[in-house]
Amino acid sequence: MIALRENIAEMAGYVPGFQPLDVDSYIKLNTNENPYPPSPKVLEAIAREVGEGLRRYPDAASRLAREEAAKVYGFDPSWIIMANGSDEVLNNLIRACAGEGEEIAFINPSYSYYGTLAEVQGARVRTFGLTENFEPEGIPEHYDGKLFFLTNPNAPLGFTYSQRYIADLAGRLSGILVVDEAYVDFAEESSLELVRSFDNVVVTRTFSKSYSLAGMRLGLAIARPEVIAALNKIRDHYNLDRLAQAAAAAALADQPYFLECVRKIKETRAWFTRELEQLGYQVIPSSGNFVFASPPDRNGTRIYQGLYDRKILVRHFTDPKLAHGLRISIGSREEMERTVMALRELGPGR
Protein backbone atom coordinates (compact mmCIF):
# COMPACT_ATOMS: atom_id res chain seq x y z
CA MET A 1 0.00 0.00 0.00
CA ILE A 2 2.91 2.37 0.70
CA ALA A 3 4.27 1.70 -2.78
CA LEU A 4 0.83 2.39 -4.23
CA ARG A 5 0.59 5.75 -2.45
CA GLU A 6 4.09 6.68 -3.64
CA ASN A 7 3.15 5.79 -7.22
CA ILE A 8 0.08 8.00 -7.09
CA ALA A 9 2.07 10.88 -5.57
CA GLU A 10 4.74 10.56 -8.25
CA MET A 11 2.12 10.56 -11.00
CA ALA A 12 0.58 13.73 -9.56
CA GLY A 13 3.92 15.52 -9.60
CA TYR A 14 4.30 15.78 -5.82
CA VAL A 15 7.86 16.35 -4.68
CA PRO A 16 8.35 16.54 -0.88
CA GLY A 17 9.32 20.01 0.23
CA PHE A 18 8.50 21.66 -3.10
CA GLN A 19 4.72 21.53 -3.51
CA PRO A 20 3.29 25.05 -3.16
CA LEU A 21 0.31 25.92 -1.00
CA ASP A 22 -1.15 28.46 -3.44
CA VAL A 23 -0.82 26.91 -6.89
CA ASP A 24 -2.86 29.67 -8.54
CA SER A 25 -0.10 32.19 -7.86
CA TYR A 26 2.39 30.13 -9.90
CA ILE A 27 2.93 29.65 -13.61
CA LYS A 28 1.78 26.02 -13.78
CA LEU A 29 3.76 24.03 -16.33
CA ASN A 30 3.85 20.69 -14.51
CA THR A 31 0.66 18.81 -15.48
CA ASN A 32 0.39 19.33 -19.27
CA GLU A 33 -2.83 21.31 -19.06
CA ASN A 34 -3.91 23.42 -22.03
CA PRO A 35 -3.18 27.15 -21.53
CA TYR A 36 -6.28 28.13 -23.51
CA PRO A 37 -9.91 27.90 -22.36
CA PRO A 38 -12.36 25.36 -23.79
CA SER A 39 -14.37 26.28 -26.85
CA PRO A 40 -17.09 28.85 -26.10
CA LYS A 41 -19.51 26.29 -27.55
CA VAL A 42 -18.57 23.94 -24.71
CA LEU A 43 -19.52 26.53 -22.12
CA GLU A 44 -22.80 27.19 -23.95
CA ALA A 45 -23.59 23.48 -24.04
CA ILE A 46 -22.92 23.08 -20.33
CA ALA A 47 -25.07 26.11 -19.52
CA ARG A 48 -27.98 24.59 -21.45
CA GLU A 49 -27.80 21.47 -19.30
CA VAL A 50 -27.82 23.35 -15.99
CA GLY A 51 -31.35 23.51 -14.64
CA GLU A 52 -34.35 21.22 -14.96
CA GLY A 53 -32.39 18.54 -16.81
CA LEU A 54 -30.13 17.83 -13.86
CA ARG A 55 -32.89 15.98 -12.01
CA ARG A 56 -32.84 13.35 -14.77
CA TYR A 57 -30.24 10.63 -15.27
CA PRO A 58 -27.84 11.11 -18.19
CA ASP A 59 -27.84 8.93 -21.28
CA ALA A 60 -26.06 5.78 -20.14
CA ALA A 61 -24.74 5.15 -23.66
CA SER A 62 -23.36 8.71 -24.17
CA ARG A 63 -24.85 8.52 -27.65
CA LEU A 64 -24.53 12.16 -28.70
CA ALA A 65 -20.85 12.34 -27.69
CA ARG A 66 -20.13 9.03 -29.44
CA GLU A 67 -21.86 10.23 -32.59
CA GLU A 68 -19.74 13.40 -32.66
CA ALA A 69 -16.61 11.32 -32.08
CA ALA A 70 -17.65 9.05 -34.94
CA LYS A 71 -17.83 12.05 -37.27
CA VAL A 72 -14.40 13.33 -36.22
CA TYR A 73 -12.55 9.99 -36.29
CA GLY A 74 -14.39 8.22 -39.11
CA PHE A 75 -15.69 5.19 -37.21
CA ASP A 76 -19.16 3.88 -36.55
CA PRO A 77 -20.32 4.73 -32.99
CA SER A 78 -20.29 1.00 -32.17
CA TRP A 79 -16.48 1.22 -32.30
CA ILE A 80 -16.36 3.99 -29.65
CA ILE A 81 -16.77 4.09 -25.89
CA MET A 82 -16.83 7.28 -23.83
CA ALA A 83 -15.15 7.32 -20.45
CA ASN A 84 -14.66 9.26 -17.24
CA GLY A 85 -11.16 10.25 -18.34
CA SER A 86 -9.00 7.92 -20.41
CA ASP A 87 -7.81 6.46 -17.09
CA GLU A 88 -11.22 4.77 -16.75
CA VAL A 89 -10.66 2.98 -20.07
CA LEU A 90 -7.12 1.94 -19.08
CA ASN A 91 -8.40 0.58 -15.77
CA ASN A 92 -11.31 -1.28 -17.37
CA LEU A 93 -9.05 -2.82 -19.99
CA ILE A 94 -6.99 -4.35 -17.19
CA ARG A 95 -10.16 -5.47 -15.39
CA ALA A 96 -11.51 -7.06 -18.57
CA CYS A 97 -8.33 -8.67 -19.85
CA ALA A 98 -5.89 -9.39 -17.01
CA GLY A 99 -6.93 -11.48 -14.04
CA GLU A 100 -5.05 -11.69 -10.78
CA GLY A 101 -1.50 -12.86 -11.39
CA GLU A 102 -1.69 -12.38 -15.16
CA GLU A 103 0.81 -10.10 -16.88
CA ILE A 104 0.56 -6.68 -18.47
CA ALA A 105 3.51 -4.75 -19.91
CA PHE A 106 4.61 -1.26 -20.87
CA ILE A 107 7.69 0.77 -21.73
CA ASN A 108 9.66 2.42 -18.94
CA PRO A 109 9.71 5.39 -18.90
CA SER A 110 6.14 6.11 -19.91
CA TYR A 111 2.86 6.66 -18.06
CA SER A 112 3.55 5.25 -14.60
CA TYR A 113 -0.15 4.90 -13.77
CA TYR A 114 -0.35 1.68 -15.81
CA GLY A 115 1.59 -0.03 -13.05
CA THR A 116 -0.60 1.46 -10.34
CA LEU A 117 -3.79 0.29 -12.05
CA ALA A 118 -2.35 -3.19 -12.54
CA GLU A 119 -1.35 -3.36 -8.87
CA VAL A 120 -4.90 -2.50 -7.82
CA GLN A 121 -6.23 -5.37 -9.94
CA GLY A 122 -3.60 -7.84 -8.77
CA ALA A 123 -2.01 -8.18 -12.21
CA ARG A 124 1.72 -8.65 -12.66
CA VAL A 125 3.74 -5.91 -14.35
CA ARG A 126 6.58 -6.31 -16.81
CA THR A 127 8.46 -3.33 -18.17
CA PHE A 128 10.77 -2.93 -21.15
CA GLY A 129 13.44 -0.27 -21.40
CA LEU A 130 14.58 2.13 -24.10
CA THR A 131 17.90 2.44 -25.88
CA GLU A 132 19.68 5.79 -26.13
CA ASN A 133 17.93 6.20 -29.50
CA PHE A 134 14.52 5.68 -27.83
CA GLU A 135 14.01 2.24 -29.33
CA PRO A 136 12.28 -0.35 -27.10
CA GLU A 137 14.58 -3.16 -26.05
CA GLY A 138 14.03 -6.64 -24.71
CA ILE A 139 10.56 -7.23 -26.17
CA PRO A 140 10.44 -10.87 -27.29
CA GLU A 141 9.60 -11.85 -30.85
CA HIS A 142 6.27 -13.08 -29.52
CA TYR A 143 4.83 -11.67 -26.30
CA ASP A 144 2.04 -13.56 -24.52
CA GLY A 145 1.03 -10.96 -21.92
CA LYS A 146 -2.61 -9.97 -21.73
CA LEU A 147 -2.05 -6.26 -22.42
CA PHE A 148 0.75 -4.11 -23.75
CA PHE A 149 0.43 -0.34 -23.15
CA LEU A 150 2.29 1.91 -25.58
CA THR A 151 2.18 5.65 -24.90
CA ASN A 152 2.48 7.40 -28.25
CA PRO A 153 3.69 10.14 -28.20
CA ASN A 154 5.72 8.99 -25.26
CA ALA A 155 5.23 10.79 -21.98
CA PRO A 156 7.33 12.15 -20.37
CA LEU A 157 9.91 12.21 -23.19
CA GLY A 158 7.75 13.39 -26.11
CA PHE A 159 9.11 11.27 -28.98
CA THR A 160 6.88 9.11 -31.22
CA TYR A 161 7.02 5.55 -32.48
CA SER A 162 6.51 5.06 -36.20
CA GLN A 163 3.27 3.50 -37.40
CA ARG A 164 5.35 0.77 -39.02
CA TYR A 165 6.85 -0.13 -35.64
CA ILE A 166 3.45 -0.12 -33.92
CA ALA A 167 1.96 -2.36 -36.62
CA ASP A 168 4.89 -4.76 -36.26
CA LEU A 169 4.44 -4.80 -32.49
CA ALA A 170 0.70 -5.53 -32.79
CA GLY A 171 1.51 -8.57 -34.92
CA ARG A 172 3.87 -9.91 -32.26
CA LEU A 173 1.37 -9.80 -29.41
CA SER A 174 -1.12 -12.49 -28.48
CA GLY A 175 -2.91 -10.03 -26.21
CA ILE A 176 -4.20 -6.50 -26.76
CA LEU A 177 -2.02 -3.57 -27.76
CA VAL A 178 -3.33 -0.37 -26.16
CA VAL A 179 -1.98 2.70 -27.96
CA ASP A 180 -2.42 5.52 -25.47
CA GLU A 181 -2.73 8.63 -27.64
CA ALA A 182 -3.22 11.20 -24.89
CA TYR A 183 -0.95 13.66 -26.73
CA VAL A 184 -1.47 12.61 -30.34
CA ASP A 185 -3.30 15.79 -31.37
CA PHE A 186 0.04 17.61 -31.09
CA ALA A 187 1.77 14.99 -33.29
CA GLU A 188 1.75 14.34 -37.03
CA GLU A 189 0.10 10.91 -37.24
CA SER A 190 -2.15 8.54 -35.33
CA SER A 191 -2.66 4.79 -34.96
CA LEU A 192 -6.40 4.92 -35.63
CA GLU A 193 -6.13 3.12 -38.96
CA LEU A 194 -4.41 0.21 -37.20
CA VAL A 195 -7.67 -0.42 -35.33
CA ARG A 196 -9.19 -1.40 -38.69
CA SER A 197 -6.21 -3.60 -39.62
CA PHE A 198 -5.65 -5.44 -36.33
CA ASP A 199 -8.32 -6.96 -34.10
CA ASN A 200 -6.06 -6.57 -31.04
CA VAL A 201 -5.41 -2.81 -31.24
CA VAL A 202 -7.21 -0.33 -28.97
CA VAL A 203 -6.59 3.43 -29.20
CA THR A 204 -7.35 5.65 -26.22
CA ARG A 205 -7.76 9.42 -26.19
CA THR A 206 -8.29 12.14 -23.58
CA PHE A 207 -10.02 15.51 -23.66
CA SER A 208 -7.71 16.86 -20.94
CA LYS A 209 -4.94 18.15 -23.22
CA SER A 210 -5.95 19.37 -26.66
CA TYR A 211 -9.60 20.05 -25.78
CA SER A 212 -8.85 21.98 -22.55
CA LEU A 213 -11.21 19.81 -20.48
CA ALA A 214 -8.97 18.33 -17.77
CA GLY A 215 -11.51 19.45 -15.17
CA MET A 216 -14.35 17.49 -16.80
CA ARG A 217 -12.61 14.06 -16.77
CA LEU A 218 -13.39 12.92 -20.29
CA GLY A 219 -11.83 10.27 -22.48
CA LEU A 220 -12.69 7.67 -25.09
CA ALA A 221 -11.44 4.51 -26.72
CA ILE A 222 -11.75 3.25 -30.28
CA ALA A 223 -11.62 -0.49 -30.91
CA ARG A 224 -13.42 -3.35 -32.62
CA PRO A 225 -17.11 -3.51 -31.60
CA GLU A 226 -16.59 -6.77 -29.69
CA VAL A 227 -13.93 -5.09 -27.54
CA ILE A 228 -16.17 -2.08 -26.96
CA ALA A 229 -19.03 -4.42 -25.97
CA ALA A 230 -16.79 -6.11 -23.39
CA LEU A 231 -15.78 -2.74 -21.92
CA ASN A 232 -19.42 -1.65 -21.79
CA LYS A 233 -20.25 -4.64 -19.62
CA ILE A 234 -17.93 -3.57 -16.82
CA ARG A 235 -18.08 0.23 -16.87
CA ASP A 236 -20.27 2.14 -14.43
CA HIS A 237 -23.75 2.37 -15.94
CA TYR A 238 -23.90 6.19 -15.78
CA ASN A 239 -20.17 6.80 -16.08
CA LEU A 240 -20.55 10.28 -17.61
CA ASP A 241 -22.89 12.90 -16.21
CA ARG A 242 -25.05 15.20 -18.36
CA LEU A 243 -22.59 18.10 -18.21
CA ALA A 244 -19.63 15.96 -19.24
CA GLN A 245 -21.52 14.46 -22.17
CA ALA A 246 -22.61 17.90 -23.37
CA ALA A 247 -19.05 19.19 -23.05
CA ALA A 248 -17.60 16.26 -24.99
CA ALA A 249 -20.08 16.58 -27.85
CA ALA A 250 -19.61 20.35 -28.14
CA ALA A 251 -15.81 20.14 -28.00
CA LEU A 252 -15.71 17.54 -30.76
CA ALA A 253 -18.15 19.53 -32.89
CA ASP A 254 -16.02 22.70 -32.77
CA GLN A 255 -13.04 21.47 -34.75
CA PRO A 256 -11.97 24.94 -35.98
CA TYR A 257 -11.46 26.13 -32.38
CA PHE A 258 -9.66 22.89 -31.47
CA LEU A 259 -7.31 23.13 -34.46
CA GLU A 260 -6.44 26.75 -33.69
CA CYS A 261 -5.52 25.89 -30.08
CA VAL A 262 -3.35 23.01 -31.27
CA ARG A 263 -1.66 25.27 -33.84
CA LYS A 264 -0.76 27.87 -31.22
CA ILE A 265 0.65 25.26 -28.83
CA LYS A 266 2.77 23.63 -31.54
CA GLU A 267 4.06 27.04 -32.63
CA THR A 268 4.99 27.95 -29.05
CA ARG A 269 6.58 24.53 -28.55
CA ALA A 270 8.86 25.08 -31.56
CA TRP A 271 9.83 28.57 -30.34
CA PHE A 272 10.48 27.39 -26.78
CA THR A 273 12.58 24.46 -28.01
CA ARG A 274 14.82 26.83 -29.99
CA GLU A 275 15.23 29.09 -26.95
CA LEU A 276 16.19 26.14 -24.73
CA GLU A 277 18.75 24.91 -27.24
CA GLN A 278 20.31 28.37 -27.39
CA LEU A 279 20.72 28.16 -23.60
CA GLY A 280 22.61 24.89 -24.00
CA TYR A 281 19.77 22.56 -23.02
CA GLN A 282 19.44 19.16 -24.62
CA VAL A 283 15.82 18.92 -25.82
CA ILE A 284 14.18 15.74 -27.09
CA PRO A 285 12.10 16.55 -30.20
CA SER A 286 8.55 16.53 -28.86
CA SER A 287 5.20 15.61 -30.38
CA GLY A 288 3.31 16.47 -27.20
CA ASN A 289 2.25 19.69 -25.49
CA PHE A 290 5.44 19.58 -23.42
CA VAL A 291 9.17 19.16 -23.84
CA PHE A 292 11.68 17.09 -21.89
CA ALA A 293 14.84 19.14 -21.52
CA SER A 294 18.15 18.63 -19.71
CA PRO A 295 20.24 21.61 -18.54
CA PRO A 296 23.93 21.78 -19.48
CA ASP A 297 25.00 20.53 -16.04
CA ARG A 298 22.31 17.77 -16.11
CA ASN A 299 21.13 18.89 -12.68
CA GLY A 300 17.36 18.76 -13.00
CA THR A 301 16.86 19.31 -9.28
CA ARG A 302 18.73 22.63 -9.40
CA ILE A 303 16.59 23.98 -12.22
CA TYR A 304 13.38 22.66 -10.66
CA GLN A 305 14.13 24.41 -7.39
CA GLY A 306 15.25 27.59 -9.13
CA LEU A 307 12.05 27.79 -11.16
CA TYR A 308 9.98 26.98 -8.10
CA ASP A 309 11.62 29.88 -6.25
CA ARG A 310 10.53 32.09 -9.17
CA LYS A 311 6.95 30.79 -8.95
CA ILE A 312 7.16 28.53 -12.00
CA LEU A 313 6.13 24.90 -11.61
CA VAL A 314 7.60 22.23 -13.89
CA ARG A 315 7.80 18.45 -13.51
CA HIS A 316 10.90 16.83 -12.03
CA PHE A 317 11.06 13.05 -11.72
CA THR A 318 12.93 11.17 -9.01
CA ASP A 319 13.49 8.19 -11.33
CA PRO A 320 17.28 8.09 -11.99
CA LYS A 321 16.57 7.66 -15.72
CA LEU A 322 14.82 11.05 -15.75
CA ALA A 323 16.22 13.06 -12.83
CA HIS A 324 18.76 14.88 -15.03
CA GLY A 325 15.99 16.72 -16.87
CA LEU A 326 12.59 18.33 -16.58
CA ARG A 327 9.27 17.93 -18.31
CA ILE A 328 7.96 21.41 -19.08
CA SER A 329 4.38 21.88 -20.28
CA ILE A 330 3.80 24.35 -23.09
CA GLY A 331 1.82 27.27 -21.70
CA SER A 332 0.93 30.54 -23.32
CA ARG A 333 3.64 32.46 -25.19
CA GLU A 334 3.87 34.94 -22.29
CA GLU A 335 4.30 32.12 -19.75
CA MET A 336 7.03 30.51 -21.83
CA GLU A 337 8.84 33.84 -22.28
CA ARG A 338 8.88 34.29 -18.51
CA THR A 339 10.19 30.75 -18.13
CA VAL A 340 13.02 31.43 -20.59
CA MET A 341 13.95 34.58 -18.65
CA ALA A 342 14.07 32.53 -15.43
CA LEU A 343 16.25 29.87 -17.05
CA ARG A 344 18.68 32.54 -18.25
CA GLU A 345 18.95 33.80 -14.67
CA LEU A 346 19.67 30.27 -13.42
CA GLY A 347 22.52 29.85 -15.91
CA PRO A 348 24.22 26.67 -17.12
CA GLY A 349 25.54 25.55 -13.70
CA ARG A 350 28.93 24.03 -13.20
XYZ file of C-alpha atoms in Angstrom:
350
model
C 0.000 0.000 0.000
C 2.905 2.371 0.696
C 4.272 1.705 -2.785
C 0.831 2.386 -4.235
C 0.592 5.748 -2.455
C 4.087 6.683 -3.635
C 3.154 5.794 -7.224
C 0.078 8.004 -7.086
C 2.069 10.885 -5.570
C 4.743 10.560 -8.254
C 2.121 10.561 -10.997
C 0.583 13.729 -9.564
C 3.920 15.516 -9.604
C 4.297 15.776 -5.818
C 7.857 16.349 -4.678
C 8.347 16.537 -0.878
C 9.322 20.010 0.234
C 8.503 21.663 -3.100
C 4.721 21.535 -3.512
C 3.290 25.054 -3.158
C 0.311 25.924 -1.001
C -1.147 28.462 -3.444
C -0.823 26.906 -6.895
C -2.864 29.666 -8.538
C -0.099 32.192 -7.861
C 2.389 30.131 -9.901
C 2.934 29.646 -13.611
C 1.778 26.021 -13.779
C 3.757 24.029 -16.327
C 3.848 20.691 -14.511
C 0.664 18.809 -15.481
C 0.392 19.333 -19.266
C -2.830 21.308 -19.064
C -3.907 23.419 -22.026
C -3.180 27.149 -21.529
C -6.282 28.129 -23.513
C -9.912 27.897 -22.361
C -12.359 25.360 -23.790
C -14.366 26.284 -26.847
C -17.093 28.849 -26.097
C -19.512 26.291 -27.549
C -18.567 23.936 -24.715
C -19.516 26.534 -22.122
C -22.797 27.191 -23.946
C -23.591 23.476 -24.044
C -22.917 23.082 -20.325
C -25.072 26.111 -19.519
C -27.984 24.593 -21.454
C -27.804 21.468 -19.297
C -27.821 23.347 -15.992
C -31.348 23.509 -14.636
C -34.346 21.221 -14.963
C -32.387 18.542 -16.814
C -30.130 17.834 -13.856
C -32.885 15.977 -12.011
C -32.841 13.347 -14.765
C -30.245 10.629 -15.266
C -27.836 11.107 -18.185
C -27.840 8.932 -21.281
C -26.059 5.777 -20.139
C -24.745 5.151 -23.665
C -23.365 8.708 -24.166
C -24.849 8.523 -27.654
C -24.526 12.163 -28.700
C -20.855 12.340 -27.694
C -20.133 9.030 -29.442
C -21.856 10.231 -32.589
C -19.741 13.396 -32.662
C -16.606 11.320 -32.078
C -17.649 9.051 -34.937
C -17.833 12.054 -37.270
C -14.395 13.330 -36.225
C -12.553 9.990 -36.289
C -14.392 8.215 -39.113
C -15.692 5.185 -37.206
C -19.163 3.881 -36.551
C -20.317 4.733 -32.991
C -20.286 1.000 -32.168
C -16.477 1.220 -32.299
C -16.356 3.991 -29.653
C -16.767 4.089 -25.885
C -16.831 7.282 -23.832
C -15.145 7.325 -20.446
C -14.657 9.261 -17.238
C -11.165 10.249 -18.342
C -8.996 7.916 -20.409
C -7.809 6.458 -17.092
C -11.218 4.767 -16.755
C -10.662 2.979 -20.070
C -7.125 1.944 -19.081
C -8.399 0.582 -15.771
C -11.309 -1.275 -17.371
C -9.055 -2.821 -19.992
C -6.993 -4.349 -17.191
C -10.158 -5.472 -15.392
C -11.506 -7.062 -18.570
C -8.326 -8.674 -19.850
C -5.885 -9.388 -17.006
C -6.932 -11.484 -14.041
C -5.052 -11.687 -10.775
C -1.503 -12.860 -11.386
C -1.693 -12.377 -15.163
C 0.807 -10.103 -16.879
C 0.565 -6.676 -18.468
C 3.514 -4.751 -19.905
C 4.605 -1.257 -20.871
C 7.693 0.768 -21.729
C 9.659 2.424 -18.941
C 9.712 5.391 -18.899
C 6.139 6.106 -19.906
C 2.862 6.657 -18.065
C 3.554 5.248 -14.604
C -0.151 4.901 -13.773
C -0.355 1.680 -15.814
C 1.593 -0.025 -13.052
C -0.595 1.458 -10.336
C -3.790 0.289 -12.048
C -2.346 -3.185 -12.542
C -1.353 -3.364 -8.867
C -4.898 -2.499 -7.822
C -6.227 -5.371 -9.944
C -3.600 -7.838 -8.767
C -2.014 -8.184 -12.212
C 1.725 -8.652 -12.657
C 3.740 -5.911 -14.353
C 6.584 -6.310 -16.809
C 8.463 -3.330 -18.173
C 10.773 -2.932 -21.151
C 13.440 -0.275 -21.400
C 14.577 2.133 -24.104
C 17.900 2.442 -25.876
C 19.682 5.791 -26.129
C 17.935 6.197 -29.497
C 14.519 5.679 -27.831
C 14.013 2.239 -29.327
C 12.275 -0.354 -27.096
C 14.583 -3.158 -26.047
C 14.030 -6.640 -24.707
C 10.565 -7.227 -26.169
C 10.443 -10.870 -27.291
C 9.599 -11.847 -30.852
C 6.270 -13.081 -29.518
C 4.831 -11.672 -26.298
C 2.041 -13.559 -24.519
C 1.032 -10.963 -21.924
C -2.612 -9.969 -21.726
C -2.054 -6.257 -22.424
C 0.755 -4.108 -23.745
C 0.432 -0.340 -23.154
C 2.290 1.913 -25.577
C 2.179 5.649 -24.900
C 2.482 7.403 -28.253
C 3.686 10.140 -28.197
C 5.719 8.989 -25.256
C 5.235 10.785 -21.978
C 7.328 12.150 -20.371
C 9.910 12.215 -23.193
C 7.752 13.387 -26.112
C 9.110 11.267 -28.984
C 6.880 9.112 -31.217
C 7.021 5.552 -32.483
C 6.512 5.057 -36.205
C 3.273 3.497 -37.399
C 5.353 0.769 -39.022
C 6.854 -0.126 -35.642
C 3.449 -0.116 -33.925
C 1.962 -2.361 -36.616
C 4.891 -4.761 -36.260
C 4.441 -4.800 -32.486
C 0.704 -5.533 -32.790
C 1.507 -8.569 -34.916
C 3.869 -9.914 -32.257
C 1.372 -9.795 -29.408
C -1.124 -12.489 -28.484
C -2.911 -10.025 -26.214
C -4.197 -6.503 -26.765
C -2.023 -3.568 -27.758
C -3.327 -0.366 -26.164
C -1.979 2.697 -27.960
C -2.417 5.522 -25.469
C -2.726 8.630 -27.639
C -3.223 11.198 -24.888
C -0.952 13.660 -26.732
C -1.467 12.613 -30.345
C -3.300 15.795 -31.368
C 0.041 17.605 -31.094
C 1.765 14.994 -33.294
C 1.753 14.343 -37.032
C 0.100 10.909 -37.240
C -2.151 8.541 -35.328
C -2.660 4.790 -34.962
C -6.405 4.924 -35.626
C -6.127 3.116 -38.964
C -4.412 0.206 -37.202
C -7.669 -0.418 -35.335
C -9.192 -1.400 -38.689
C -6.213 -3.595 -39.620
C -5.655 -5.443 -36.333
C -8.321 -6.958 -34.100
C -6.056 -6.574 -31.044
C -5.413 -2.805 -31.236
C -7.214 -0.325 -28.975
C -6.589 3.428 -29.205
C -7.352 5.649 -26.216
C -7.764 9.425 -26.193
C -8.288 12.137 -23.583
C -10.025 15.509 -23.658
C -7.708 16.856 -20.942
C -4.939 18.146 -23.218
C -5.949 19.368 -26.664
C -9.596 20.048 -25.782
C -8.848 21.977 -22.547
C -11.207 19.811 -20.475
C -8.971 18.331 -17.774
C -11.508 19.451 -15.171
C -14.352 17.487 -16.804
C -12.606 14.061 -16.773
C -13.392 12.922 -20.294
C -11.828 10.270 -22.485
C -12.686 7.670 -25.086
C -11.435 4.514 -26.722
C -11.747 3.252 -30.280
C -11.615 -0.495 -30.906
C -13.420 -3.348 -32.616
C -17.114 -3.507 -31.596
C -16.589 -6.768 -29.691
C -13.927 -5.090 -27.538
C -16.168 -2.077 -26.956
C -19.026 -4.421 -25.970
C -16.792 -6.112 -23.386
C -15.783 -2.742 -21.923
C -19.421 -1.651 -21.793
C -20.254 -4.640 -19.616
C -17.929 -3.567 -16.821
C -18.077 0.229 -16.866
C -20.270 2.137 -14.434
C -23.746 2.375 -15.937
C -23.895 6.193 -15.782
C -20.173 6.797 -16.076
C -20.554 10.275 -17.611
C -22.891 12.900 -16.209
C -25.050 15.199 -18.363
C -22.590 18.096 -18.212
C -19.626 15.958 -19.240
C -21.515 14.458 -22.170
C -22.612 17.896 -23.365
C -19.050 19.192 -23.052
C -17.602 16.265 -24.995
C -20.079 16.575 -27.853
C -19.612 20.350 -28.135
C -15.813 20.145 -28.001
C -15.711 17.539 -30.757
C -18.149 19.527 -32.887
C -16.023 22.696 -32.768
C -13.041 21.466 -34.753
C -11.970 24.942 -35.976
C -11.463 26.126 -32.382
C -9.664 22.890 -31.466
C -7.313 23.133 -34.458
C -6.444 26.750 -33.686
C -5.519 25.895 -30.079
C -3.353 23.013 -31.268
C -1.664 25.267 -33.843
C -0.758 27.871 -31.215
C 0.647 25.260 -28.828
C 2.773 23.635 -31.544
C 4.055 27.039 -32.625
C 4.991 27.955 -29.048
C 6.576 24.526 -28.552
C 8.855 25.085 -31.561
C 9.835 28.573 -30.342
C 10.483 27.386 -26.780
C 12.585 24.460 -28.006
C 14.818 26.828 -29.990
C 15.233 29.089 -26.949
C 16.188 26.140 -24.729
C 18.752 24.907 -27.239
C 20.313 28.369 -27.395
C 20.725 28.156 -23.599
C 22.613 24.887 -24.004
C 19.775 22.564 -23.016
C 19.436 19.159 -24.618
C 15.823 18.918 -25.818
C 14.180 15.740 -27.086
C 12.102 16.546 -30.199
C 8.550 16.534 -28.864
C 5.204 15.610 -30.375
C 3.306 16.474 -27.198
C 2.246 19.692 -25.489
C 5.440 19.582 -23.422
C 9.168 19.162 -23.838
C 11.676 17.087 -21.889
C 14.843 19.137 -21.516
C 18.149 18.627 -19.711
C 20.243 21.608 -18.544
C 23.934 21.783 -19.481
C 24.997 20.527 -16.038
C 22.309 17.770 -16.109
C 21.128 18.891 -12.682
C 17.363 18.763 -13.000
C 16.856 19.310 -9.281
C 18.725 22.626 -9.399
C 16.594 23.976 -12.216
C 13.379 22.658 -10.660
C 14.125 24.414 -7.390
C 15.254 27.594 -9.130
C 12.055 27.790 -11.162
C 9.983 26.983 -8.101
C 11.623 29.877 -6.255
C 10.530 32.089 -9.168
C 6.947 30.787 -8.951
C 7.162 28.525 -11.997
C 6.134 24.897 -11.612
C 7.601 22.228 -13.887
C 7.797 18.447 -13.505
C 10.898 16.831 -12.031
C 11.062 13.052 -11.722
C 12.930 11.174 -9.015
C 13.490 8.189 -11.330
C 17.275 8.091 -11.992
C 16.574 7.659 -15.716
C 14.818 11.049 -15.748
C 16.218 13.057 -12.833
C 18.758 14.876 -15.028
C 15.992 16.716 -16.872
C 12.592 18.329 -16.580
C 9.269 17.934 -18.310
C 7.964 21.412 -19.079
C 4.381 21.883 -20.276
C 3.798 24.348 -23.088
C 1.820 27.266 -21.699
C 0.926 30.543 -23.319
C 3.640 32.463 -25.185
C 3.871 34.941 -22.287
C 4.298 32.122 -19.752
C 7.032 30.506 -21.826
C 8.840 33.843 -22.284
C 8.880 34.294 -18.508
C 10.192 30.748 -18.133
C 13.023 31.426 -20.591
C 13.952 34.576 -18.651
C 14.069 32.535 -15.434
C 16.246 29.870 -17.052
C 18.679 32.541 -18.247
C 18.950 33.802 -14.674
C 19.670 30.273 -13.424
C 22.523 29.848 -15.913
C 24.216 26.672 -17.118
C 25.536 25.551 -13.705
C 28.934 24.032 -13.197
